[in-house]
Amino acid sequence: MNLILLGPPGAGKGTQAKLLSARFNIPQISTGEILRSAVRESTVMGVRAKGFMDSGSLVPDEVVVGIVEERLLKADCQNGFILDGFPRTIPQADALGQTLQGLGKDLNHVIAITVDTNELIARITGRRTCIKCGKGYHITFDPPKVDGVCDLCGSDLCQRDDDKEETLRMRLQVYDKQTEPLISYYTAQSLVRTVLGQGSIEDIQRSIINLVEERA
Ligand code: AP5
Ligand code: MG
């Protein structure tokens, strides 16, 4: 199963991708997480990406396309993958199409998650992530058992640098301008189905699984 999760910042792509990954035993490929890890490790790519990410802009296409091309070659993608946060521009989608063609693979599902803008802002500003294992939380909607501490590994939780409200507004604008057009792009390939991303995380997961299974 080769699946793309599309949606604005805070739509729940990462939250849902992790659950789908566990359920179908295929990897979640999050370009945002790969880039944040490169920033933390101060690799050449991380140093280059940081300024774009901190300002809420997109990292140049050739950087992220390279990341995904390399990742899709790994053995764990043989039975499928979940793309979370990629593609984000039409050139990225074109590049992905070519890469998959070269690998003899097809895209099976593009699930677009929709959420109201006010809810997106509330979600992003309350998001926290474990500094060690990366598990995501929300201070109100999905809180850890102990304030500021990861349920899974006991490490501290932190807030993403780009989750300040001002940067978030830029990310929302960038989504509307550069990423939203992908919905028409993939609709033209009869691949898009839409899920309302509001309600409980479990209910949304069930809706996505139903869509995937009805077209399996
Ligand atoms: P990226 O990391 O992809 O960020 P994003 O698209 O802005 O999306 P988010 O991770 O903020 O939101 P999400 O949809 O994953 O929501 P989540 O599940 O966390 O990208 C970051 C940056 O990297 C970009 O700005 C860009 O610079 C760069 N980048 C990445 N990919 C790129 C690409 N392809 N090309 C160029 N540049 C790229 O949920 C959010 C919060 O809500 C959490 O706290 C969660 O607990 C909570 N929540 C989730 N579901 C629910 C629910 N149903 N009800 C209540 N709360 C919920
Ligand atoms: Mg995410």
XYZ file of N, CA and C in Angstrom, residues 35 39 43-60 161-162 164 167 170-171:
78
model
N 14.063 16.150 8.211
C 14.755 17.452 8.199
C 15.077 17.918 9.622
N 18.656 18.864 11.221
C 18.950 20.146 11.888
C 19.603 19.867 13.250
N 23.890 18.489 10.206
C 24.478 18.006 8.956
C 24.453 19.156 7.939
N 25.141 18.969 6.809
C 25.161 20.019 5.773
C 23.723 20.322 5.346
N 22.935 19.247 5.157
C 21.544 19.442 4.743
C 20.748 20.167 5.844
N 21.001 19.798 7.091
C 20.277 20.416 8.211
C 20.568 21.899 8.320
N 21.831 22.252 8.164
C 22.222 23.667 8.261
C 21.539 24.446 7.135
N 21.484 23.840 5.947
C 20.853 24.502 4.801
C 19.338 24.642 5.008
N 18.730 23.621 5.600
C 17.265 23.603 5.729
C 16.757 24.508 6.849
N 17.565 24.721 7.883
C 17.078 25.364 9.106
C 16.410 26.725 8.856
N 17.054 27.572 8.072
C 16.523 28.919 7.834
C 15.148 28.879 7.183
N 14.979 27.961 6.220
C 13.683 27.843 5.547
C 12.624 27.391 6.549
N 12.982 26.401 7.359
C 12.005 25.840 8.295
C 11.620 26.864 9.363
N 12.624 27.567 9.895
C 12.344 28.540 10.962
C 11.445 29.668 10.475
N 11.517 29.977 9.172
C 10.685 31.076 8.671
C 9.322 30.570 8.196
N 9.128 29.254 8.206
C 7.839 28.701 7.772
C 7.755 28.491 6.273
N 8.890 28.659 5.572
C 8.891 28.425 4.114
C 9.232 26.967 3.832
N 9.088 26.585 2.579
C 9.462 25.228 2.200
C 10.963 25.158 1.920
N 11.530 24.028 2.232
C 12.918 23.723 1.889
C 12.932 23.471 0.366
N 14.012 23.853 -0.333
C 14.005 23.684 -1.802
C 13.676 22.247 -2.247
N 10.392 24.548 17.058
C 10.782 25.940 16.829
C 9.808 26.664 15.910
N 9.228 25.921 14.937
C 8.353 26.595 13.963
C 6.888 26.588 14.392
N 5.591 28.572 16.692
C 5.141 29.883 17.190
C 4.034 30.364 16.249
N 5.027 32.078 12.844
C 5.584 31.153 11.841
C 4.493 30.227 11.316
N 2.534 31.776 8.534
C 3.284 31.689 7.272
C 3.148 30.273 6.690
N 3.276 29.257 7.555
C 3.164 27.870 7.066
C 1.777 27.612 6.467
